[in-house]
XYZ file of N, CA, C and O in Angstrom:
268
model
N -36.008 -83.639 -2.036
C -34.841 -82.831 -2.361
C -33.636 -83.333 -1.564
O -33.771 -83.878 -0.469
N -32.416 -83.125 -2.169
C -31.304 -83.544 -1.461
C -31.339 -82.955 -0.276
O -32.201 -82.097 -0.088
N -30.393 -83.298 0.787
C -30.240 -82.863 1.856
C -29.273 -81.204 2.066
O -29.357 -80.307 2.906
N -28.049 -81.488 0.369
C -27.572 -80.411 0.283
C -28.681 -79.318 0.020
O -28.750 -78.352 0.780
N -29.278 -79.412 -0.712
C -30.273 -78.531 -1.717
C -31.250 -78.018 0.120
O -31.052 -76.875 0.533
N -31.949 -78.736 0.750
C -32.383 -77.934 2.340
C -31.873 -77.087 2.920
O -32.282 -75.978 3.265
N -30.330 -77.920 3.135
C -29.416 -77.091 3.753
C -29.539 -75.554 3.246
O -29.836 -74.517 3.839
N -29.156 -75.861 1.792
C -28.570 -74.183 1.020
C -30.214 -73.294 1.434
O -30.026 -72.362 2.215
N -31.366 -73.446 1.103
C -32.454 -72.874 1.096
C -32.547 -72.328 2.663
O -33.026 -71.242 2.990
N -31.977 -73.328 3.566
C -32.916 -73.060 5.023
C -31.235 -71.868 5.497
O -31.221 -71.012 6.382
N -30.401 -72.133 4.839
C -29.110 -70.692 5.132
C -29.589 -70.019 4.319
O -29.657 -68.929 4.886
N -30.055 -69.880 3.173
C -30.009 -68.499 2.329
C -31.844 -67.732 3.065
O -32.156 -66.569 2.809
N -32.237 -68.128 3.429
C -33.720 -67.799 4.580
C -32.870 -66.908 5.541
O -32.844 -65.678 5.593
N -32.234 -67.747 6.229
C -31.470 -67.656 8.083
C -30.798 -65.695 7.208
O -31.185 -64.544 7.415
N -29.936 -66.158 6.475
C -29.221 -64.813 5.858
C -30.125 -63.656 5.819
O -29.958 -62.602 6.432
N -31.245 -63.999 4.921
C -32.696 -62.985 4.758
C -32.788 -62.248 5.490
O -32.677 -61.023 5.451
N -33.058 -63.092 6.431
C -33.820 -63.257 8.317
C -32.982 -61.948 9.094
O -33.375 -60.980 9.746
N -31.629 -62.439 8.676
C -30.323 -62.019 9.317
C -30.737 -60.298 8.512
O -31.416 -59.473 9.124
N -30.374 -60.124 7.593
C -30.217 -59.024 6.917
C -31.934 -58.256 7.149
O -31.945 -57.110 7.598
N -32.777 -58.675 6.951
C -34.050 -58.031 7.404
C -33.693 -57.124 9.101
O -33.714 -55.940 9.437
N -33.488 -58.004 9.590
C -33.541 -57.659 11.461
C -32.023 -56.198 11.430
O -31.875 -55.177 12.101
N -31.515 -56.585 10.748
C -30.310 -55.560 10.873
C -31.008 -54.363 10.005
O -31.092 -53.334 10.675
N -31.560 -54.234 8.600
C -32.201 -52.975 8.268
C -33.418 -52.854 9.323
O -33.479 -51.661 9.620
N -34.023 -53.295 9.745
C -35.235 -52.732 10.341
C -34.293 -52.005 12.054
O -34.727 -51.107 12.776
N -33.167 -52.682 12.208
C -32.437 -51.830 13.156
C -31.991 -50.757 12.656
O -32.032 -49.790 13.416
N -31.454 -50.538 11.336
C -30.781 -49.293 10.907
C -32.560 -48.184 10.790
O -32.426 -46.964 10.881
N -33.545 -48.574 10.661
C -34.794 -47.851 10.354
C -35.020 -47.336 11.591
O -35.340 -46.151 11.685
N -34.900 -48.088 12.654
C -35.607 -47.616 13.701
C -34.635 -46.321 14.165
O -35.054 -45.313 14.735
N -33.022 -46.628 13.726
C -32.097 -45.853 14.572
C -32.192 -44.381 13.767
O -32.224 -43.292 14.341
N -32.235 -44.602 12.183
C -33.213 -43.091 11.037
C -34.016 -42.729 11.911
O -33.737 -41.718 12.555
N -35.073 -43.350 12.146
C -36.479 -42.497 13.222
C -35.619 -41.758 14.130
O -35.401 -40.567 13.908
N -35.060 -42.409 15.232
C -34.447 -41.780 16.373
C -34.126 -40.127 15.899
O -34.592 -39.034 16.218
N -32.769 -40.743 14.703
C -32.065 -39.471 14.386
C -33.331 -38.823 13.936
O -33.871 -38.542 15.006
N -33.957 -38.505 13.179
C -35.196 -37.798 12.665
C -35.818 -36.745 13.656
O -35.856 -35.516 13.709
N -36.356 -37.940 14.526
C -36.395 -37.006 15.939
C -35.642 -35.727 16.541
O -36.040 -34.599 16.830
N -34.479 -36.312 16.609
C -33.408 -35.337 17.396
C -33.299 -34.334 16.694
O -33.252 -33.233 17.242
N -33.223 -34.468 15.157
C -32.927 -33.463 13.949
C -34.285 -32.503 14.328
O -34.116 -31.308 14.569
N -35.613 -33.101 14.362
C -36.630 -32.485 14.489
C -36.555 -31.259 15.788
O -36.787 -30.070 15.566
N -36.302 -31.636 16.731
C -36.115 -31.396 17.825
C -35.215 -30.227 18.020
O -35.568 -29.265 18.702
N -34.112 -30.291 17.458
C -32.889 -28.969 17.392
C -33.416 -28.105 15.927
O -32.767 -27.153 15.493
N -34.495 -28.529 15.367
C -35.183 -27.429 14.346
C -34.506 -27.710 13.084
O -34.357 -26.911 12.159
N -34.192 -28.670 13.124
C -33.048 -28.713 11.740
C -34.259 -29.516 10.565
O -33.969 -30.661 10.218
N -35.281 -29.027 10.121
C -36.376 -29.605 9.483
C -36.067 -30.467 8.284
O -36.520 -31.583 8.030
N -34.719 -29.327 7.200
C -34.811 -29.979 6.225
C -33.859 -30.925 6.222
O -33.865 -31.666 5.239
N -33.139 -31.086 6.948
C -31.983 -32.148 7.028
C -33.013 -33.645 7.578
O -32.952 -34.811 7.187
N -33.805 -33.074 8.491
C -34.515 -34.489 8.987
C -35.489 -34.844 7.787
O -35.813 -36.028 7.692
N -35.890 -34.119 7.043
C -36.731 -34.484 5.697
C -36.029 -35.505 4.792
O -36.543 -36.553 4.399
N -35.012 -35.150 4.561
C -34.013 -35.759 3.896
C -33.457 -37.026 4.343
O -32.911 -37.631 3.419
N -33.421 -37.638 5.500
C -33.219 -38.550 6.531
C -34.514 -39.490 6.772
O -34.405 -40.646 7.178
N -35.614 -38.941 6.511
C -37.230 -39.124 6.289
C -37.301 -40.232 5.027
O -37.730 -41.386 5.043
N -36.749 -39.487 3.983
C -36.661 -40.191 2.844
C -35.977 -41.177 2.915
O -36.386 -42.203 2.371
N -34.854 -41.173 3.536
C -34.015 -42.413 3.261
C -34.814 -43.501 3.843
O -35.002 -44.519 3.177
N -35.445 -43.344 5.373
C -36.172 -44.236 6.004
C -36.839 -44.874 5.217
O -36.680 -46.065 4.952
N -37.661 -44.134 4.759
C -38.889 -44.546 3.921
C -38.481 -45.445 2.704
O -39.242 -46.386 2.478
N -37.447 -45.302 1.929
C -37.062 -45.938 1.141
C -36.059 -47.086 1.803
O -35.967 -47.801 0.805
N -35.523 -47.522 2.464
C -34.998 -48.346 3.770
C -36.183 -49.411 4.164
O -35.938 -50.597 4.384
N -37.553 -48.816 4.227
C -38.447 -49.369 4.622
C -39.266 -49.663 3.611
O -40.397 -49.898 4.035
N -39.160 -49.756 2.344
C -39.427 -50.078 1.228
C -38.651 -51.292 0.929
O -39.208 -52.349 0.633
N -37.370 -51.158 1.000
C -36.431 -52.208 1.011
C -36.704 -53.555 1.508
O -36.639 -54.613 0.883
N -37.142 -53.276 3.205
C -37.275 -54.218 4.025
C -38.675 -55.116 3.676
O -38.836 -56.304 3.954
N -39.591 -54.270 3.025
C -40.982 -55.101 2.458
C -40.652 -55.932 1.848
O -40.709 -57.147 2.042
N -40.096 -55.082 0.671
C -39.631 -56.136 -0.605
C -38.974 -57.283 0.057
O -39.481 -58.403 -0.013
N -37.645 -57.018 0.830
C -36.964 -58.015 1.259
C -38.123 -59.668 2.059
O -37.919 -60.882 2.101
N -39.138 -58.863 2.485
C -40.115 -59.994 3.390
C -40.723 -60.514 1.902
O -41.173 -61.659 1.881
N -40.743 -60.019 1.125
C -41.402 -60.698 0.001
C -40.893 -61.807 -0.335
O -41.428 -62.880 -0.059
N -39.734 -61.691 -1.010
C -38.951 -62.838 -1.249
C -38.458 -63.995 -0.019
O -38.689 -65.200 -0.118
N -37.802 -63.411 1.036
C -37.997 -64.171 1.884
C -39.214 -65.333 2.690
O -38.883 -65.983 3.682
């Protein structure tokens, strides 16, 4: 393969890479809040915040798939 054609594949990976590590930061920081929500009794708001995770973390699978 050309050298252009490496290049583009081994940046559009690095990007992946890039964008994976930043949602699995936004997931972990959902948990946190989840917690705290849990914590001050606020159940259904953290349920709702639950979901997003979960679907966030659905995201991030898929995303390792293709990557």
């Amino acid at each position: 393969a050309p050298a252009s054609v490496v290049f583009l594949l081994r940046r559009k990976t690095s990007m992946i890479s890039a964008k994976i590590e930043r949602l699995k930061r936004d997931s972990r920081e959902l948990e946190n809040y989840v917690h705290k929500l849990v914590n001050k009794g606020k159940h259904d708001i953290a349920n709702k915040v639950r979901k997003r995770k979960d679907f966030l973390d659905y995201h991030i699978a898929e995303l390792k798939k293709v990557g």
